[in-house]
PDB file of C-alpha atoms in Angstrom:
ATOM      1  CA  MET A   2      17.404   8.144  -0.345  1.00  0.00           C
ATOM      2  CA  THR A   3      15.019   5.453  -1.589  1.00  0.00           C
ATOM      3  CA  ARG A   4      12.926   6.805  -4.483  1.00  0.00           C
ATOM      4  CA  VAL A   5       9.346   5.674  -5.080  1.00  0.00           C
ATOM      5  CA  LEU A   6       7.320   6.431  -8.206  1.00  0.00           C
ATOM      6  CA  LEU A   7       3.609   6.594  -7.355  1.00  0.00           C
ATOM      7  CA  ALA A   8       1.366   6.412 -10.437  1.00  0.00           C
ATOM      8  CA  GLU A   9      -2.196   7.177  -9.361  1.00  0.00           C
ATOM      9  CA  ASP A  10      -4.681   9.564 -10.992  1.00  0.00           C
ATOM     10  CA  ASP A  11      -7.132   9.772  -8.065  1.00  0.00           C
ATOM     11  CA  ALA A  12      -5.901  12.631  -5.883  1.00  0.00           C
ATOM     12  CA  SER A  13      -7.925  11.376  -2.898  1.00  0.00           C
ATOM     13  CA  ILE A  14      -5.733   8.261  -2.947  1.00  0.00           C
ATOM     14  CA  ALA A  15      -2.472   9.684  -4.286  1.00  0.00           C
ATOM     15  CA  GLU A  16      -2.093  12.548  -1.804  1.00  0.00           C
ATOM     16  CA  PRO A  17      -2.484  10.625   1.494  1.00  0.00           C
ATOM     17  CA  LEU A  18      -0.498   7.690   0.114  1.00  0.00           C
ATOM     18  CA  ALA A  19       2.341   9.990  -0.941  1.00  0.00           C
ATOM     19  CA  ARG A  20       2.366  11.529   2.549  1.00  0.00           C
ATOM     20  CA  ALA A  21       2.508   8.088   4.144  1.00  0.00           C
ATOM     21  CA  LEU A  22       5.380   6.996   1.905  1.00  0.00           C
ATOM     22  CA  ARG A  23       7.280  10.190   2.709  1.00  0.00           C
ATOM     23  CA  ARG A  24       6.766   9.539   6.428  1.00  0.00           C
ATOM     24  CA  GLU A  25       8.455   6.185   5.809  1.00  0.00           C
ATOM     25  CA  GLY A  26      11.425   8.187   4.550  1.00  0.00           C
ATOM     26  CA  TYR A  27      11.025   7.667   0.822  1.00  0.00           C
ATOM     27  CA  GLU A  28      11.351  10.344  -1.824  1.00  0.00           C
ATOM     28  CA  VAL A  29       8.069  10.193  -3.757  1.00  0.00           C
ATOM     29  CA  ASP A  30       7.415  11.231  -7.357  1.00  0.00           C
ATOM     30  CA  VAL A  31       3.668  11.301  -8.150  1.00  0.00           C
ATOM     31  CA  ARG A  32       2.460  10.789 -11.743  1.00  0.00           C
ATOM     32  CA  ALA A  33      -1.225  10.971 -12.754  1.00  0.00           C
ATOM     33  CA  ASP A  34      -1.274   9.303 -16.190  1.00  0.00           C
ATOM     34  CA  GLY A  35       0.264   6.342 -17.975  1.00  0.00           C
ATOM     35  CA  PRO A  36       2.739   8.065 -20.312  1.00  0.00           C
ATOM     36  CA  SER A  37       4.265  10.211 -17.543  1.00  0.00           C
ATOM     37  CA  ALA A  38       4.378   7.171 -15.249  1.00  0.00           C
ATOM     38  CA  LEU A  39       6.340   5.246 -17.868  1.00  0.00           C
ATOM     39  CA  ALA A  40       8.710   8.176 -18.334  1.00  0.00           C
ATOM     40  CA  GLY A  41       9.232   8.406 -14.570  1.00  0.00           C
ATOM     41  CA  ALA A  42       9.860   4.676 -14.265  1.00  0.00           C
ATOM     42  CA  ARG A  43      12.723   5.013 -16.725  1.00  0.00           C
ATOM     43  CA  GLU A  44      14.505   7.312 -14.303  1.00  0.00           C
ATOM     44  CA  ASP A  45      16.457   6.175 -11.255  1.00  0.00           C
ATOM     45  CA  VAL A  46      13.697   4.786  -9.009  1.00  0.00           C
ATOM     46  CA  ASP A  47      13.739   1.966  -6.459  1.00  0.00           C
ATOM     47  CA  LEU A  48      10.028   1.052  -6.463  1.00  0.00           C
ATOM     48  CA  VAL A  49       7.005   1.718  -8.681  1.00  0.00           C
ATOM     49  CA  VAL A  50       3.550   1.795  -7.075  1.00  0.00           C
ATOM     50  CA  LEU A  51       1.289   1.534 -10.116  1.00  0.00           C
ATOM     51  CA  ASP A  52      -2.470   1.969 -10.426  1.00  0.00           C
ATOM     52  CA  LEU A  53      -3.918  -0.106 -13.263  1.00  0.00           C
ATOM     53  CA  GLY A  54      -6.643   2.384 -14.200  1.00  0.00           C
ATOM     54  CA  LEU A  55      -4.472   5.227 -15.454  1.00  0.00           C
ATOM     55  CA  PRO A  56      -5.598   7.631 -18.185  1.00  0.00           C
ATOM     56  CA  GLY A  57      -3.615   7.859 -21.392  1.00  0.00           C
ATOM     57  CA  MET A  58      -2.057   4.416 -21.031  1.00  0.00           C
ATOM     58  CA  ASP A  59      -3.306   1.466 -19.009  1.00  0.00           C
ATOM     59  CA  GLY A  60      -1.209   0.452 -16.012  1.00  0.00           C
ATOM     60  CA  LEU A  61      -0.778  -3.056 -17.432  1.00  0.00           C
ATOM     61  CA  ASP A  62       0.770  -1.587 -20.560  1.00  0.00           C
ATOM     62  CA  VAL A  63       3.000   0.644 -18.444  1.00  0.00           C
ATOM     63  CA  CYS A  64       4.204  -2.421 -16.545  1.00  0.00           C
ATOM     64  CA  ARG A  65       4.815  -4.386 -19.748  1.00  0.00           C
ATOM     65  CA  GLU A  66       6.820  -1.482 -21.203  1.00  0.00           C
ATOM     66  CA  ILE A  67       8.899  -1.227 -18.018  1.00  0.00           C
ATOM     67  CA  ARG A  68       9.792  -4.909 -18.279  1.00  0.00           C
ATOM     68  CA  ALA A  69      10.319  -4.752 -22.037  1.00  0.00           C
ATOM     69  CA  SER A  70      12.956  -2.077 -21.444  1.00  0.00           C
ATOM     70  CA  GLY A  71      14.921  -4.569 -19.333  1.00  0.00           C
ATOM     71  CA  SER A  72      14.231  -2.849 -16.007  1.00  0.00           C
ATOM     72  CA  ASP A  73      13.883  -5.069 -12.936  1.00  0.00           C
ATOM     73  CA  VAL A  74      12.586  -2.286 -10.662  1.00  0.00           C
ATOM     74  CA  PRO A  75      10.007  -3.750  -8.217  1.00  0.00           C
ATOM     75  CA  VAL A  76       6.415  -2.952  -9.259  1.00  0.00           C
ATOM     76  CA  LEU A  77       3.541  -2.965  -6.766  1.00  0.00           C
ATOM     77  CA  VAL A  78       0.190  -2.828  -8.553  1.00  0.00           C
ATOM     78  CA  LEU A  79      -2.885  -1.054  -7.145  1.00  0.00           C
ATOM     79  CA  THR A  80      -6.130  -2.314  -8.606  1.00  0.00           C
ATOM     80  CA  ALA A  81      -9.857  -1.960  -8.065  1.00  0.00           C
ATOM     81  CA  ARG A  82     -10.296  -5.014 -10.291  1.00  0.00           C
ATOM     82  CA  ALA A  83     -10.630  -7.630  -7.605  1.00  0.00           C
ATOM     83  CA  ASP A  84     -11.367 -10.617  -9.822  1.00  0.00           C
ATOM     84  CA  GLU A  85      -8.657 -13.246 -10.128  1.00  0.00           C
ATOM     85  CA  VAL A  86      -8.175 -12.988 -13.895  1.00  0.00           C
ATOM     86  CA  ASP A  87      -7.043  -9.368 -13.821  1.00  0.00           C
ATOM     87  CA  THR A  88      -4.766 -10.093 -10.876  1.00  0.00           C
ATOM     88  CA  VAL A  89      -3.033 -12.898 -12.773  1.00  0.00           C
ATOM     89  CA  VAL A  90      -2.754 -10.730 -15.890  1.00  0.00           C
ATOM     90  CA  GLY A  91      -1.145  -8.006 -13.784  1.00  0.00           C
ATOM     91  CA  LEU A  92       1.482 -10.413 -12.480  1.00  0.00           C
ATOM     92  CA  ASP A  93       2.013 -11.839 -15.965  1.00  0.00           C
ATOM     93  CA  ALA A  94       2.706  -8.300 -17.137  1.00  0.00           C
ATOM     94  CA  GLY A  95       5.704  -8.246 -14.824  1.00  0.00           C
ATOM     95  CA  ALA A  96       4.329  -6.860 -11.573  1.00  0.00           C
ATOM     96  CA  ASP A  97       5.942  -8.191  -8.407  1.00  0.00           C
ATOM     97  CA  ASP A  98       2.941  -7.869  -6.096  1.00  0.00           C
ATOM     98  CA  TYR A  99      -0.511  -6.316  -5.936  1.00  0.00           C
ATOM     99  CA  VAL A 100      -2.912  -4.657  -3.488  1.00  0.00           C
ATOM    100  CA  THR A 101      -6.625  -4.379  -4.192  1.00  0.00           C
ATOM    101  CA  LYS A 102      -8.605  -1.224  -3.458  1.00  0.00           C
ATOM    102  CA  PRO A 103      -9.747  -0.301  -0.916  1.00  0.00           C
ATOM    103  CA  PHE A 104      -6.500  -1.244   0.807  1.00  0.00           C
ATOM    104  CA  ARG A 105      -5.218  -0.919   4.346  1.00  0.00           C
ATOM    105  CA  LEU A 106      -2.349   1.551   4.422  1.00  0.00           C
ATOM    106  CA  ALA A 107      -0.311  -0.604   6.813  1.00  0.00           C
ATOM    107  CA  GLU A 108      -0.570  -3.560   4.440  1.00  0.00           C
ATOM    108  CA  LEU A 109       0.526  -1.506   1.439  1.00  0.00           C
ATOM    109  CA  LEU A 110       3.519  -0.076   3.308  1.00  0.00           C
ATOM    110  CA  ALA A 111       4.512  -3.552   4.498  1.00  0.00           C
ATOM    111  CA  ARG A 112       4.369  -4.895   0.926  1.00  0.00           C
ATOM    112  CA  ALA A 113       6.422  -1.927  -0.292  1.00  0.00           C
ATOM    113  CA  ARG A 114       9.080  -2.592   2.360  1.00  0.00           C
ATOM    114  CA  ALA A 115       9.172  -6.264   1.426  1.00  0.00           C
ATOM    115  CA  LEU A 116       9.717  -5.460  -2.262  1.00  0.00           C
ATOM    116  CA  LEU A 117      12.455  -2.973  -1.421  1.00  0.00           C
ATOM    117  CA  ARG A 118      14.211  -5.526   0.782  1.00  0.00           C
ATOM    118  CA  ARG A 119      13.898  -8.144  -1.942  1.00  0.00           C
ATOM    119  CA  GLY A 120      15.383  -5.709  -4.432  1.00  0.00           C
ATOM    120  CA  GLY A 121      18.222  -4.784  -2.091  1.00  0.00           C
ATOM    121  CA  HIS A 122      17.154  -1.144  -1.860  1.00  0.00           C
ATOM    122  CA  GLU A 123      16.786  -0.821   1.889  1.00  0.00           C
ATOM    123  CA  SER A 124      19.746  -0.145   4.130  1.00  0.00           C
ATOM    124  CA  GLU A 125      21.558  -3.111   5.616  1.00  0.00           C
ATOM    125  CA  PRO A 126      21.103  -3.435   9.366  1.00  0.00           C
ATOM    126  CA  THR A 127      23.779  -1.909  11.550  1.00  0.00           C
ATOM    127  CA  PRO A 128      25.909  -4.303  13.616  1.00  0.00           C
ATOM    128  CA  ARG A 129      24.446  -3.457  17.035  1.00  0.00           C
ATOM    129  CA  VAL A 130      21.126  -1.678  16.503  1.00  0.00           C
ATOM    130  CA  ARG A 131      18.215  -3.489  14.887  1.00  0.00           C
ATOM    131  CA  ILE A 132      14.829  -2.023  13.955  1.00  0.00           C
ATOM    132  CA  ASP A 133      11.642  -4.038  13.492  1.00  0.00           C
ATOM    133  CA  ALA A 134       9.425  -1.437  11.798  1.00  0.00           C
ATOM    134  CA  GLU A 135       6.287  -3.576  11.667  1.00  0.00           C
ATOM    135  CA  ALA A 136       6.444  -4.500  15.367  1.00  0.00           C
ATOM    136  CA  ARG A 137       7.766  -1.013  16.246  1.00  0.00           C
ATOM    137  CA  GLN A 138      10.592  -2.483  18.287  1.00  0.00           C
ATOM    138  CA  ALA A 139      14.240  -1.437  18.464  1.00  0.00           C
ATOM    139  CA  PHE A 140      17.091  -3.501  19.883  1.00  0.00           C
ATOM    140  CA  LEU A 141      20.594  -2.667  21.041  1.00  0.00           C
ATOM    141  CA  ASP A 142      22.464  -5.962  20.755  1.00  0.00           C
ATOM    142  CA  ASP A 143      19.877  -8.373  22.244  1.00  0.00           C
ATOM    143  CA  THR A 144      18.189  -5.858  24.545  1.00  0.00           C
ATOM    144  CA  GLU A 145      14.973  -4.118  23.531  1.00  0.00           C
ATOM    145  CA  LEU A 146      15.126  -0.345  23.876  1.00  0.00           C
ATOM    146  CA  GLN A 147      12.243   1.317  25.691  1.00  0.00           C
ATOM    147  CA  LEU A 148      11.428   4.193  23.365  1.00  0.00           C
ATOM    148  CA  THR A 149       8.612   6.676  23.026  1.00  0.00           C
ATOM    149  CA  ALA A 150       6.772   6.817  19.690  1.00  0.00           C
ATOM    150  CA  LYS A 151       8.800   9.812  18.470  1.00  0.00           C
ATOM    151  CA  GLU A 152      12.090   8.352  19.697  1.00  0.00           C
ATOM    152  CA  PHE A 153      11.344   5.160  17.766  1.00  0.00           C
ATOM    153  CA  ASP A 154      10.451   7.079  14.593  1.00  0.00           C
ATOM    154  CA  LEU A 155      13.605   9.182  14.890  1.00  0.00           C
ATOM    155  CA  LEU A 156      15.846   6.166  15.429  1.00  0.00           C
ATOM    156  CA  ARG A 157      14.193   4.307  12.558  1.00  0.00           C
ATOM    157  CA  VAL A 158      14.996   7.106  10.115  1.00  0.00           C
ATOM    158  CA  LEU A 159      18.579   7.506  11.369  1.00  0.00           C
ATOM    159  CA  VAL A 160      19.292   3.760  11.205  1.00  0.00           C
ATOM    160  CA  ARG A 161      17.688   3.481   7.768  1.00  0.00           C
ATOM    161  CA  GLU A 162      20.080   6.170   6.515  1.00  0.00           C
ATOM    162  CA  ALA A 163      23.071   4.804   8.481  1.00  0.00           C
ATOM    163  CA  GLY A 164      26.358   6.231   7.267  1.00  0.00           C
ATOM    164  CA  ARG A 165      24.669   9.215   5.628  1.00  0.00           C
ATOM    165  CA  VAL A 166      23.930  12.652   7.041  1.00  0.00           C
ATOM    166  CA  VAL A 167      20.206  13.217   7.549  1.00  0.00           C
ATOM    167  CA  PRO A 168      19.346  16.939   7.426  1.00  0.00           C
ATOM    168  CA  ARG A 169      17.376  18.445  10.294  1.00  0.00           C
ATOM    169  CA  GLU A 170      14.607  19.488   7.901  1.00  0.00           C
ATOM    170  CA  GLN A 171      14.167  15.907   6.693  1.00  0.00           C
ATOM    171  CA  LEU A 172      13.960  14.580  10.245  1.00  0.00           C
ATOM    172  CA  MET A 173      11.370  17.181  11.203  1.00  0.00           C
ATOM    173  CA  ARG A 174       9.342  16.352   8.093  1.00  0.00           C
ATOM    174  CA  GLU A 175       9.470  12.586   8.545  1.00  0.00           C
ATOM    175  CA  VAL A 176       9.157  12.305  12.320  1.00  0.00           C
ATOM    176  CA  TRP A 177       6.963  15.302  13.125  1.00  0.00           C
ATOM    177  CA  ASP A 178       5.212  15.479   9.730  1.00  0.00           C
ATOM    178  CA  ALA A 179       5.978  19.175   9.447  1.00  0.00           C
ATOM    179  CA  ASP A 180       7.782  21.589   7.159  1.00  0.00           C
ATOM    180  CA  TRP A 181      10.065  23.141   9.765  1.00  0.00           C
ATOM    181  CA  TYR A 182      11.855  26.402   9.256  1.00  0.00           C
ATOM    182  CA  GLY A 183      12.377  27.596  12.832  1.00  0.00           C
ATOM    183  CA  SER A 184      13.945  26.151  15.965  1.00  0.00           C
ATOM    184  CA  THR A 185      14.715  22.432  16.055  1.00  0.00           C
ATOM    185  CA  LYS A 186      15.095  22.297  19.829  1.00  0.00           C
ATOM    186  CA  THR A 187      12.537  19.473  19.988  1.00  0.00           C
ATOM    187  CA  LEU A 188      14.712  17.426  17.635  1.00  0.00           C
ATOM    188  CA  ASP A 189      17.834  18.120  19.696  1.00  0.00           C
ATOM    189  CA  MET A 190      16.031  16.999  22.859  1.00  0.00           C
ATOM    190  CA  HIS A 191      14.920  13.735  21.284  1.00  0.00           C
ATOM    191  CA  VAL A 192      18.423  13.045  19.938  1.00  0.00           C
ATOM    192  CA  SER A 193      19.772  13.642  23.449  1.00  0.00           C
ATOM    193  CA  TRP A 194      17.260  11.187  24.935  1.00  0.00           C
ATOM    194  CA  LEU A 195      18.065   8.615  22.249  1.00  0.00           C
ATOM    195  CA  ARG A 196      21.798   8.918  22.935  1.00  0.00           C
ATOM    196  CA  ARG A 197      21.175   8.339  26.621  1.00  0.00           C
ATOM    197  CA  LYS A 198      19.166   5.180  25.934  1.00  0.00           C
ATOM    198  CA  LEU A 199      21.859   3.927  23.533  1.00  0.00           C
ATOM    199  CA  GLY A 200      24.506   4.521  26.197  1.00  0.00           C
ATOM    200  CA  ASP A 201      26.222   7.264  24.205  1.00  0.00           C
ATOM    201  CA  GLU A 202      28.503   9.756  25.898  1.00  0.00           C
ATOM    202  CA  ALA A 203      27.494  13.356  25.194  1.00  0.00           C
ATOM    203  CA  GLY A 204      31.024  14.402  24.277  1.00  0.00           C
ATOM    204  CA  GLN A 205      31.941  11.359  22.165  1.00  0.00           C
ATOM    205  CA  PRO A 206      28.803   9.643  20.903  1.00  0.00           C
ATOM    206  CA  ARG A 207      29.401   6.267  19.262  1.00  0.00           C
ATOM    207  CA  PHE A 208      26.043   5.980  17.501  1.00  0.00           C
ATOM    208  CA  ILE A 209      24.592   9.387  16.614  1.00  0.00           C
ATOM    209  CA  ALA A 210      27.055  11.998  15.405  1.00  0.00           C
ATOM    210  CA  THR A 211      26.154  15.672  15.035  1.00  0.00           C
ATOM    211  CA  VAL A 212      27.104  17.261  11.723  1.00  0.00           C
ATOM    212  CA  ARG A 213      27.102  20.931  12.580  1.00  0.00           C
ATOM    213  CA  GLY A 214      24.860  23.112  10.475  1.00  0.00           C
ATOM    214  CA  VAL A 215      23.363  20.127   8.664  1.00  0.00           C
ATOM    215  CA  GLY A 216      21.898  17.346  10.796  1.00  0.00           C
ATOM    216  CA  PHE A 217      22.816  13.951  12.247  1.00  0.00           C
ATOM    217  CA  ARG A 218      24.492  10.756  11.080  1.00  0.00           C
ATOM    218  CA  PHE A 219      24.029   7.289  12.538  1.00  0.00           C
ATOM    219  CA  GLU A 220      27.417   5.565  12.492  1.00  0.00           C
ATOM    220  CA  ARG A 221      27.095   2.348  10.536  1.00  0.00           C
ATOM    221  CA  ASP A 222      30.001   0.595  12.288  1.00  0.00           C
ATOM    222  CA  ALA A 223      29.169   1.748  15.820  1.00  0.00           C
TER     223      ALA A 223
END
């Protein structure tokens, strides 16, 4: 799973942003000060979302230290310092992109996806099914699939993790934004509807395989 380090000390920003990133399917590690952010960035992460105004160690210094260590992990800077000088300094420190506060969530998520694609951290598209997350469109070969909002979200997660088993609990959390410990009949129904729209046979599905007791796997070479 793609891992994102979110370094932000303002809980009113960090908490909703972390939820949004998790809905995108990322594993999110939240750090609230500079030293712990730097320590987290030295672990196996795919993207760093870095506030410049961190306590303990300024975000610019965190970014410089990340680059000084030889890491090329993509860094997306969050800053309330809207003037051009600080923006340029941030990029000179090794950041790959920046978003100024207050930011639109959709813009931040789009920039995060772009950095992950640039860094080669997002899944390669499958041969027959293509997802356009920003336009919320899904295609089977050259034909657009007519999907409900939940069907699209479910397919997006499965395709993103193509070739890997996605646990039921993760799907419920990402698609329905819920910690689910009971029946997953709703999930089973949506998988059934998706299979039908993909032209899958119930007995021998080509695209979405059931892994009993665990979850579902989208077949990469379907």
